[in-house]
Structures are given as structure tokens and as C-alpha cells.
Coordinates of C-alpha atoms in Angstrom, one line a residue:
M25 CA 11.2 -2.9 14.1
G26 CA 9.0 -5.6 15.5
K27 CA 10.6 -8.6 15.8
V28 CA 13.6 -9.7 14.7
T29 CA 13.1 -12.6 13.3
G30 CA 9.3 -12.2 12.4
F31 CA 10.1 -11.6 8.7
L32 CA 11.7 -15.2 8.3
E33 CA 8.8 -16.9 10.6
I34 CA 5.3 -15.2 10.0
D35 CA 3.7 -15.4 7.1
R36 CA 2.1 -12.2 5.1
Q37 CA -1.7 -12.0 5.9
V38 CA -3.5 -9.4 5.1
H39 CA -7.9 -9.1 5.1
K40 CA -10.1 -11.1 3.6
Y41 CA -12.7 -10.4 1.3
Q42 CA -16.6 -11.2 1.3
P43 CA -16.9 -14.0 -2.1
A44 CA -17.6 -11.5 -4.9
S45 CA -20.7 -13.4 -5.0
D46 CA -21.9 -11.5 -1.6
R47 CA -20.5 -8.5 -2.3
I48 CA -22.1 -7.6 -5.0
R49 CA -25.6 -7.4 -3.6
H50 CA -25.2 -4.0 -1.6
F51 CA -22.9 -1.5 -1.3
R52 CA -21.2 -1.5 1.8
E53 CA -17.1 -2.3 3.4
F54 CA -16.7 -5.9 2.3
T55 CA -13.3 -6.3 4.0
L56 CA -13.2 -8.6 7.3
P57 CA -11.4 -7.5 10.0
M58 CA -8.2 -8.9 11.9
S59 CA -8.4 -9.8 15.4
D60 CA -5.5 -7.6 17.2
K61 CA -3.3 -10.3 17.8
E62 CA -3.7 -11.3 13.9
V63 CA -2.8 -7.6 13.5
E64 CA 0.5 -7.9 15.8
K65 CA 1.7 -10.8 14.0
Q66 CA 1.6 -8.4 10.7
A67 CA 3.3 -5.7 12.3
A68 CA 6.0 -8.1 13.6
R69 CA 6.9 -9.1 10.5
C70 CA 8.7 -4.8 9.4
M71 CA 12.2 -6.1 9.9
D72 CA 15.0 -3.8 11.7
C73 CA 16.2 -2.8 7.4
G74 CA 18.2 0.0 7.9
I75 CA 16.6 2.0 5.6
P76 CA 12.8 2.1 5.4
F77 CA 12.0 3.0 2.5
C78 CA 8.9 2.6 2.9
H79 CA 8.2 6.3 4.5
G80 CA 10.9 7.8 2.0
P81 CA 9.5 9.9 -0.5
T82 CA 9.9 6.7 -2.8
G83 CA 6.9 5.2 -0.5
C84 CA 4.7 7.0 1.3
P85 CA 3.8 11.1 0.4
I86 CA 3.6 12.3 4.1
H87 CA 6.0 10.1 5.4
N88 CA 4.3 8.0 7.9
Q89 CA 7.3 6.3 10.3
I90 CA 5.9 3.3 9.5
P91 CA 8.7 1.2 11.0
D92 CA 7.5 2.6 14.4
W93 CA 4.2 2.0 14.7
N94 CA 4.6 -1.3 13.4
D95 CA 7.3 -1.7 17.1
L96 CA 4.1 -0.2 18.7
V97 CA 1.6 -2.1 17.7
Y98 CA 3.7 -5.4 17.9
N99 CA 4.5 -4.7 21.5
G100 CA 0.8 -3.7 22.0
D101 CA 0.9 -0.3 22.8
W102 CA -2.1 0.3 20.1
D103 CA -2.6 3.9 21.9
N104 CA 1.0 5.2 20.8
A105 CA 1.0 3.4 17.3
I106 CA -2.2 6.3 16.9
R107 CA -0.6 9.1 18.7
N108 CA 2.8 7.8 16.1
L109 CA 0.6 7.9 13.2
H110 CA -1.6 11.1 14.1
S111 CA 1.7 13.0 14.1
T112 CA 2.0 12.5 10.1
N113 CA -1.1 11.8 8.6
N114 CA -4.8 13.5 10.1
F115 CA -6.6 10.7 8.8
P116 CA -5.3 7.5 8.4
E117 CA -8.7 5.2 8.7
F118 CA -9.1 7.2 4.8
T119 CA -5.9 6.1 3.6
G120 CA -5.7 2.8 5.7
R121 CA -8.8 2.1 3.0
I122 CA -7.9 4.1 -0.5
C123 CA -4.3 4.2 -0.8
P124 CA -3.2 2.1 -3.3
A125 CA 0.2 1.2 -0.5
P126 CA 3.3 2.3 -2.8
C127 CA 4.6 2.2 0.5
E128 CA 4.1 -1.5 0.6
E129 CA 5.4 -2.1 -3.1
A130 CA 8.8 0.1 -1.1
C131 CA 8.9 -2.4 1.2
T132 CA 12.3 -4.4 1.6
L133 CA 10.5 -7.5 1.7
N134 CA 8.1 -6.9 -1.5
L135 CA 12.0 -8.0 -3.3
E136 CA 10.9 -11.1 -1.8
D137 CA 7.5 -10.2 -3.1
I138 CA 6.5 -10.3 0.4
P139 CA 6.1 -6.7 1.8
V140 CA 4.9 -5.9 5.8
A141 CA 0.9 -5.4 5.6
I142 CA 1.8 -2.0 6.1
K143 CA -2.1 -0.9 5.0
T144 CA -4.0 -3.8 6.5
V145 CA -2.2 -2.1 10.3
E146 CA -2.8 1.2 9.0
Q147 CA -6.8 0.9 9.4
A148 CA -6.9 -1.2 11.9
I149 CA -5.0 1.7 14.6
A150 CA -7.3 4.0 13.2
D151 CA -10.3 1.1 13.4
K152 CA -8.8 0.1 17.5
A153 CA -8.4 4.7 17.7
Y154 CA -12.5 5.1 17.6
E155 CA -13.6 2.2 19.1
T156 CA -11.2 4.0 22.5
G157 CA -12.1 7.2 22.4
H158 CA -9.0 8.7 20.3
I159 CA -10.3 10.1 18.2
R160 CA -12.2 12.9 19.1
P161 CA -11.6 16.6 19.0
Y162 CA -8.6 18.4 20.5
P163 CA -9.5 22.0 20.1
P164 CA -6.7 24.3 20.1
E165 CA -5.4 26.4 24.2
K166 CA -5.9 29.5 23.1
R167 CA -7.5 31.5 19.5
T168 CA -4.4 33.9 17.4
G169 CA -7.9 35.9 16.3
K170 CA -7.1 34.6 12.2
R171 CA -9.5 34.1 10.0
V172 CA -8.8 31.7 7.5
A173 CA -10.6 30.1 5.1
V174 CA -11.1 27.1 2.7
I175 CA -12.4 27.0 -0.4
G176 CA -13.1 23.0 -1.0
S177 CA -13.4 19.9 1.6
G178 CA -12.2 17.2 0.2
P179 CA -9.6 15.1 1.6
A180 CA -6.8 18.6 1.1
G181 CA -8.8 21.1 2.1
M182 CA -10.3 19.1 5.1
A183 CA -6.6 18.2 6.7
A184 CA -5.8 21.8 5.8
A185 CA -8.3 22.7 8.0
Q186 CA -8.2 20.5 11.4
Q187 CA -4.4 21.8 10.8
L188 CA -5.1 25.7 11.0
G189 CA -7.8 24.8 13.8
R190 CA -5.3 23.5 15.8
A191 CA -2.9 26.4 15.6
G192 CA -5.7 28.3 16.8
H193 CA -7.2 30.0 14.0
D194 CA -11.2 30.9 13.0
V195 CA -11.5 28.3 10.2
H196 CA -14.2 28.0 7.5
V197 CA -14.4 25.6 5.1
Y198 CA -16.6 26.6 2.1
E199 CA -18.6 23.4 -0.1
R200 CA -20.5 24.1 -3.1
E201 CA -22.5 20.3 -1.9
S202 CA -24.3 19.4 0.6
R203 CA -22.2 17.3 2.3
P204 CA -18.4 17.8 3.1
G205 CA -15.8 15.5 1.7
G206 CA -15.7 15.9 -1.8
L207 CA -14.7 13.3 -4.2
M208 CA -13.7 11.6 -1.6
R209 CA -17.1 11.6 -0.5
Y210 CA -19.1 11.7 -3.8
G211 CA -16.7 10.4 -6.2
I212 CA -15.3 7.3 -4.2
P213 CA -18.2 4.1 -3.6
D214 CA -19.2 3.4 -0.1
F215 CA -18.3 -0.3 -0.5
K216 CA -14.3 0.9 -0.4
I217 CA -14.6 3.8 2.6
E218 CA -18.5 4.1 4.2
K219 CA -19.2 7.8 4.3
H220 CA -19.4 7.5 7.7
Y221 CA -15.7 7.8 8.6
I222 CA -15.9 11.0 6.7
D223 CA -18.5 12.3 8.7
R224 CA -17.0 11.1 12.4
R225 CA -13.8 13.1 11.3
I226 CA -16.1 16.4 10.6
E227 CA -17.9 16.2 13.5
Q228 CA -14.3 16.4 15.6
M229 CA -13.3 19.1 13.4
Q230 CA -16.5 21.1 14.4
G231 CA -15.2 20.2 17.8
E232 CA -12.2 21.8 17.6
G233 CA -14.1 25.2 16.0
V234 CA -13.6 24.5 12.5
T235 CA -17.1 25.9 10.7
F236 CA -18.2 23.9 7.4
H237 CA -20.5 25.8 5.9
C238 CA -21.7 23.8 3.4
G239 CA -24.2 24.6 0.3
V240 CA -22.3 27.3 -0.7
N241 CA -21.0 27.7 -4.2
V242 CA -18.0 30.0 -4.2
G243 CA -18.0 32.0 -7.9
V244 CA -22.0 31.6 -7.8
D245 CA -23.0 31.8 -4.0
M246 CA -20.3 34.1 -3.2
K247 CA -17.2 35.8 -4.7
V248 CA -13.5 34.6 -4.2
A249 CA -12.5 38.7 -4.6
D250 CA -15.1 38.8 -0.8
L251 CA -13.1 36.0 0.9
L252 CA -10.2 37.5 0.0
E253 CA -11.4 40.9 1.7
E254 CA -13.3 39.1 4.3
F255 CA -10.0 36.2 5.6
D256 CA -6.3 37.1 6.5
A257 CA -5.8 34.2 3.9
V258 CA -7.6 32.2 1.3
L259 CA -6.7 28.3 1.0
Y260 CA -7.8 26.9 -2.7
C261 CA -8.7 23.2 -2.9
G262 CA -10.8 22.5 -6.0
G263 CA -10.0 19.0 -7.0
S264 CA -9.1 18.1 -10.4
E265 CA -13.6 17.6 -12.1
T266 CA -13.2 18.2 -16.0
P267 CA -13.0 14.7 -17.3
R268 CA -10.0 14.0 -19.8
P269 CA -11.8 15.1 -23.4
A270 CA -12.1 11.7 -25.0
G271 CA -12.6 12.8 -29.0
I272 CA -14.7 9.9 -29.7
P273 CA -17.1 9.9 -32.4
G274 CA -20.3 9.2 -31.1
S275 CA -19.8 10.7 -27.1
D276 CA -23.4 12.4 -28.0
L277 CA -25.2 9.1 -28.2
S278 CA -27.8 8.3 -25.4
G279 CA -25.8 6.2 -22.6
V280 CA -22.6 7.2 -23.0
Y281 CA -21.6 9.0 -20.5
D282 CA -18.1 10.5 -18.2
A283 CA -17.5 8.0 -15.2
M284 CA -18.2 10.9 -12.6
P285 CA -21.6 11.5 -12.8
Y286 CA -22.2 7.7 -12.2
L287 CA -20.3 7.0 -9.1
V288 CA -21.9 10.3 -7.6
Q289 CA -25.2 9.7 -8.6
Q290 CA -24.9 6.3 -7.2
N291 CA -23.2 7.6 -3.5
R292 CA -25.7 10.1 -3.5
R293 CA -28.4 7.3 -3.8
V294 CA -26.7 5.2 -1.1
G295 CA -25.9 8.0 1.3
G296 CA -30.0 8.9 0.6
E297 CA -29.8 12.1 -0.7
P298 CA -31.6 13.5 -4.3
I299 CA -29.3 11.8 -7.3
Q300 CA -28.7 15.6 -8.7
S301 CA -25.4 17.0 -8.1
V302 CA -24.8 20.8 -9.0
A303 CA -21.6 19.9 -10.0
W304 CA -22.9 16.6 -11.6
P305 CA -26.5 16.9 -12.8
S306 CA -27.5 14.4 -15.1
H307 CA -30.6 12.2 -15.3
P308 CA -31.0 8.7 -14.0
I309 CA -28.4 6.2 -15.0
I310 CA -29.0 2.4 -13.6
A311 CA -26.5 -0.2 -15.1
G312 CA -29.1 -2.9 -13.7
G313 CA -30.1 -5.4 -17.1
Q314 CA -27.6 -3.7 -19.1
H315 CA -24.3 -4.9 -21.2
V316 CA -21.4 -2.8 -20.1
V317 CA -18.5 -0.9 -21.3
V318 CA -16.2 0.7 -19.3
V319 CA -13.4 3.3 -21.5
G320 CA -10.1 3.0 -19.3
G321 CA -7.5 1.0 -16.8
G322 CA -7.9 2.9 -13.6
D323 CA -8.9 2.7 -10.5
T324 CA -11.9 5.2 -11.7
A325 CA -12.8 2.6 -14.1
S326 CA -12.5 0.1 -11.7
D327 CA -15.3 2.1 -9.5
C328 CA -17.7 2.3 -12.2
I329 CA -17.3 -1.9 -12.8
G330 CA -18.2 -2.6 -9.0
T331 CA -21.1 0.0 -9.0
A332 CA -22.3 -1.7 -12.4
F333 CA -22.4 -4.9 -11.2
R334 CA -24.0 -4.0 -7.3
Q335 CA -26.9 -2.3 -10.1
G336 CA -27.2 -5.7 -11.6
A337 CA -25.4 -5.4 -15.0
V338 CA -25.3 -8.3 -17.3
R339 CA -21.9 -8.1 -18.7
V340 CA -19.1 -5.5 -18.5
T341 CA -15.9 -5.3 -20.3
Q342 CA -12.9 -3.4 -19.9
L343 CA -11.1 -1.4 -22.3
D344 CA -7.6 -0.6 -21.6
I345 CA -5.3 0.4 -24.6
R346 CA -2.5 0.2 -22.7
P347 CA -0.4 -3.7 -23.2
Q348 CA -1.1 -6.1 -20.6
P349 CA 1.2 -5.6 -18.4
P350 CA 3.8 -8.7 -16.9
E351 CA 2.3 -10.4 -14.4
K352 CA 5.7 -10.4 -12.6
E353 CA 7.7 -7.4 -12.3
D354 CA 12.1 -7.2 -12.7
K355 CA 12.8 -6.1 -9.1
L356 CA 16.2 -5.1 -9.4
A357 CA 15.4 -2.6 -12.3
V358 CA 11.8 -0.4 -10.6
W359 CA 12.5 -1.7 -6.5
P360 CA 11.9 0.7 -5.0
Y361 CA 9.6 2.2 -7.1
W362 CA 6.1 1.5 -7.9
A363 CA 5.8 -1.2 -10.3
T364 CA 4.5 -1.9 -13.7
K365 CA 2.5 -5.0 -13.5
M366 CA -0.6 -7.2 -13.5
R367 CA -3.2 -5.9 -10.8
T368 CA -6.8 -7.0 -10.3
S369 CA -9.1 -4.7 -8.3
S370 CA -11.7 -6.3 -5.8
S371 CA -13.8 -5.2 -8.6
Q372 CA -12.4 -6.2 -11.4
A373 CA -12.3 -9.7 -9.2
E374 CA -16.3 -9.5 -9.4
G375 CA -15.9 -10.7 -12.8
A376 CA -15.2 -8.1 -15.3
E377 CA -13.6 -8.8 -19.0
R378 CA -10.5 -6.9 -19.7
E379 CA -9.3 -6.1 -22.8
F380 CA -5.3 -5.1 -23.2
Q381 CA -4.0 -2.7 -25.9
V382 CA -7.4 -2.0 -27.4
A383 CA -8.6 1.4 -28.9
T384 CA -12.1 2.6 -28.3
L385 CA -12.6 3.9 -32.2
E386 CA -16.6 4.8 -32.0
F387 CA -19.9 4.1 -30.4
I388 CA -21.9 3.3 -32.5
G389 CA -26.0 3.4 -32.3
E390 CA -29.2 3.3 -33.3
E391 CA -32.2 6.3 -33.3
G392 CA -29.7 8.0 -30.7
Q393 CA -28.9 5.4 -28.5
L394 CA -25.8 3.6 -28.1
T395 CA -26.0 -0.4 -29.1
G396 CA -21.9 -0.9 -29.4
V397 CA -19.0 0.3 -28.9
R398 CA -16.6 -0.3 -32.3
C399 CA -13.3 -1.0 -31.3
C400 CA -9.8 -2.9 -32.8
E401 CA -5.7 -3.6 -31.5
V402 CA -3.3 -1.4 -31.5
D403 CA 0.6 -1.4 -31.9
D404 CA 2.6 -1.0 -29.4
R405 CA 2.8 3.1 -30.7
R406 CA -1.2 2.6 -30.1
K407 CA -1.6 2.9 -33.7
P408 CA -4.6 0.8 -35.2
I409 CA -4.0 -2.2 -36.2
A410 CA -5.8 -3.4 -39.8
G411 CA -7.8 -6.0 -39.9
T412 CA -8.5 -5.9 -35.8
E413 CA -11.6 -3.9 -35.1
F414 CA -14.8 -6.0 -33.9
V415 CA -17.6 -4.7 -32.1
I416 CA -19.0 -5.2 -28.9
R417 CA -22.3 -5.4 -28.3
A418 CA -23.4 -1.8 -25.4
D419 CA -26.0 -0.1 -23.3
L420 CA -24.0 1.9 -21.6
A421 CA -19.9 3.2 -21.5
F422 CA -18.8 5.4 -19.1
I423 CA -15.7 7.2 -20.0
A424 CA -13.1 7.0 -17.1
I425 CA -9.7 8.5 -18.7
G426 CA -8.5 10.6 -16.2
F427 CA -9.0 14.5 -15.4
A428 CA -7.8 17.2 -17.0
G429 CA -7.9 20.2 -14.7
P430 CA -10.1 22.0 -12.4
A431 CA -13.6 22.7 -13.3
S432 CA -14.2 26.3 -15.2
D433 CA -16.8 27.0 -13.8
S434 CA -17.0 30.7 -11.9
L435 CA -14.8 30.1 -9.8
M436 CA -12.0 29.8 -12.0
K437 CA -13.4 32.0 -14.9
E438 CA -13.4 35.0 -11.8
L439 CA -9.7 33.6 -10.8
D440 CA -8.5 33.7 -14.8
G441 CA -10.8 37.3 -15.3
E442 CA -11.0 39.5 -12.3
I443 CA -8.5 38.4 -9.9
K444 CA -6.0 36.9 -12.8
V445 CA -4.3 33.8 -10.7
V446 CA -1.7 32.5 -12.6
T447 CA -2.2 29.3 -13.7
D448 CA 0.0 26.1 -15.3
S449 CA -0.8 25.8 -18.7
R450 CA 1.7 22.9 -19.0
R451 CA -0.6 20.6 -16.6
S452 CA -4.0 21.2 -17.9
N453 CA -4.1 25.0 -16.4
N454 CA -4.2 24.1 -12.7
V455 CA -4.2 27.2 -10.5
E456 CA 0.6 27.8 -10.5
A457 CA 1.7 27.4 -6.9
N458 CA 5.4 25.5 -6.1
D459 CA 5.2 23.1 -3.1
R460 CA 7.3 25.2 -1.1
D461 CA 4.8 28.2 0.4
Y462 CA 1.9 26.8 -1.5
K463 CA 1.2 30.7 -2.7
T464 CA -0.2 31.8 -5.9
S465 CA 0.4 34.8 -7.8
V466 CA -2.7 36.8 -5.5
D467 CA -1.7 37.7 -2.7
K468 CA -3.6 35.8 0.5
L469 CA -4.4 33.2 -1.5
Y470 CA -3.0 29.6 -1.6
A471 CA -3.9 26.2 -4.0
A472 CA -3.0 23.2 -2.3
G473 CA -4.5 19.1 -3.5
D474 CA -5.4 18.9 -7.5
V475 CA -6.2 21.8 -8.2
R476 CA -2.5 23.0 -8.0
R477 CA -1.0 19.6 -8.7
G478 CA -3.6 17.8 -10.7
Q479 CA -5.4 14.5 -10.7
S480 CA -3.3 12.3 -7.4
L481 CA -4.2 10.3 -4.7
V482 CA -5.7 11.2 -1.6
V483 CA -2.4 10.6 0.6
W484 CA -1.1 13.3 -1.6
A485 CA -3.9 15.9 -0.8
I486 CA -4.0 14.6 2.9
R487 CA 0.2 16.1 2.4
E488 CA -0.6 19.1 0.2
G489 CA -3.3 20.6 2.3
R490 CA -1.2 20.5 5.6
Q491 CA 2.3 21.8 3.7
A492 CA 0.3 24.9 3.0
A493 CA -1.4 24.8 6.2
R494 CA 1.5 25.4 7.9
S495 CA 3.1 27.6 4.9
I496 CA -0.1 29.9 5.8
D497 CA 0.3 29.5 9.5
E498 CA 4.0 30.9 9.7
T499 CA 3.0 33.4 6.9
L500 CA 0.4 34.8 9.7
M501 CA 1.9 34.8 13.0
G502 CA 5.8 34.7 11.9
S503 CA 6.7 31.4 12.9
T504 CA 5.0 28.0 13.4
V505 CA 4.7 24.9 15.2
L506 CA 3.4 23.0 12.9
P507 CA 5.2 19.8 11.1
R508 CA 6.1 19.7 7.2

């Protein structure tokens, strides 16, 4: 695939960033696009490796045919490249921006630390498709007369709705917020993905016959039972939204927040919406002029860091209870799987101070207001080491240690109560459904995405939405042409 000797002749190149001093002054995306010729050269590096682990189960959950569209880009056939990419991925402009790219970890060339720039090429294909008019409505040739409701408009709900709409079903998507997109719109900052990409896809889907009902909180404004009675199938894609309890003393101090209300509030601010959210109500949180501490080491913590810097934080410190990982992994021990190694996100590179193998013991304050965070070093078993305590000054602290399952609001109360859906107690009370047909214990009710599998990546949500759509189509029609 690509140029046979390309990986020997061409150095790996990826998108460059605006300097940190410039990009922290705005909330827009800050990657600098590569020219078509530069992208074609990077696609040429895809070698004929025999077994392409990049699109196997270790590399890409949606099985993007990466060598194929790399070859098409190398040969300048961008039109067929986007057709190939769309055959497995409804939204490559999303994954090309916010997926951590396990495909590159699984690339054969990663054995030499020079993987093909798969993510860069994918984003370039998707962006080129918009320019050339390939991302437009593709309505079905005929309608089936079947009606399907989708609860939640995150990436799982969007992917399922588009697949079902193209299969000819009358699809209605119910979203409690004022605009579709779920936490992809309200949780992920604009500097990682600008929201006009979501708007374009919503417009495309509406042109294909999908109807969006925003500002409708299923479980409050209408019951799941009513949807089950009205529609031939109902797919629940509510996401994983309950913050994992930290159990840190002092969490009730003013100035201590879970990460998501902070991120949602700023995204609404950037989008020109009122900051109050249905799911994440809070008074205004601004980090300007503040000393900020972020507890947690994942993507959400990193998003808090980047947001705080853009709001004008004086200092941002990140606390991670895990040991500092090695700079380089043992390739022969972990490849082609995702490796634990030192990674620095673009937000962390903007000036965050990172503390590893540190436990957060207590939030301390005066007169109910946060003033500092008491910490200590921990051993390999995460037990405090005596005599290592220290205090970090903090005016604001954000807890970003993950999510513990779906929101336990009235929708889940209805499912647990009147409808009696089975939940998976081993996995934070997620709705129980297998990954073959996505059927729950309730007739006509399906579940996909984070509400089923737990907190995960956008690419996994797209996969589950597509597979659930195939299952629903097959159940309703007796057969299906939708891909799995």
C-alpha cells in the first residue's frame, strides 16, 4: 500500500500547532493544515506490511480500512478515499481530531517509533470531502414505514440515527440539551473540535430524513414507556455522566468542582448559549487570575488544563496518583497494543506543572472557600508515604477522575422502576446489553455507547451506534444490508 519504498524515503510528519503563546488566547482549533501534496507523501509511507494491525481489533474499533485509503490518497484519488473511509466511519472529521489514534500505536512502523501519520491523513480526507461537496445528504431510495427513536445525540446516537435513516426508517432523535452532539459538543473543548463540524453533520442527517427533538428530556418531558409504545424500536444512547466519587475531604468547599460542569459551561459560553445546562447546573466558574489544581491524569483533566489557561489562570498543577511512566515503552512486550508511556497533551504543553505518584488527601480552606490542596507522595500500591505531605495553593480545583455510569436521574429511575431494565452491577449500573444485538431485557429497547459499555472513546461510541443500527434494522426488516 502506498509507495513501496515510501517508509524508507519519507520522514514522518504530522500537523504542526500554533505556538502555545498564541493558541491560549482563543478557543479555536490550532492545528496548522498540511498541503494536499504533504498529506499524499505521508500516505505514501504506508508499507505493504502483510498484516495491517492498524485496522484490526488492536488498532481501530470501527475497522477503518487504513491501508486502502492511504493508497488512494497517495495516488491522488481523494474522492474514493472518502468513500472508503465513510464505509466504516460516519464521522471521520470527529475521529481525525479527537481520537487518540490507537491505530498509530498498532502500526508496524511504530516498532521504530515512526508510525504512519494515520490520524493526520484521516482528518485531511474528511476536510477535503467538505471542500469537494462529498459530505451532503444521501436520503434513502425508499421508506420502510418503520419508526425508531434514539435517546441521546452523542456520537453513538448520531451514528445509529444516520445508519437507520439511510436504511429507510423514520428516525427521531431526542436530546435534552438545546443542540445535538452530547458531550462531544458540550464536554470536549472547541480548541480540540470546533462545533460547526457537528452542525454540518446534523444538517446532512436532517437532509436524509432524521428528525431532531432538542430540549426534550426523556424521563421528565416524556416517558420511555411512551416512546416504546409509539415507536417500533427505541435505542438508548445516554452516555456515562455520573462523576466518579473522589471521597476527598473538603470537596464541599467553594472552589472545588467536578470537571464536567466547568467544561460544559465554557463550551456553552463559546457557543453563545446561556451557561446553565439541564444536566450540569452551576454558577459561573472562571479560572482567570486563579491558581488551579486538576486532580486526575486523563483526557478530561487535560481539557480542564487547556480551558483554564485560555481563561487566564496564573498557574495550573495536575495531580496524578499513577507513577510517572517511562519515556519509551518496551516494543516487543506491548506492541501492537496501546502502550503506557510518557505522553504530553497539547494542553499540558501550554505550561502545566505535573505531579506524579501523588495522592490528594484533602481540600483545605478558610471560611468555606478553597485555599489549598494537601497532598502526599504514594508508594507503588498507592499508599501514602509518611513524611512526604505538602500543600499546593489553590483557588480552584477540578476533580477529573472519570465517570461511574449513566446519570441516575428520572430516565434511569424509570428504567430501574416501572420498566425494570436489567443493569450491569459489575460496571457501574450500566444498562445491560451484549455487543452482538444490543438488546436490553426490555422488548424493543436497545442500548449502545457509554451507557452500555461505560466511559470510553468517541470511536467506540461510533462503532456501537453502527452495530446497534444494524441489529435494529435486521430485527425490524428480517434482513439488513447495513455493515457491522
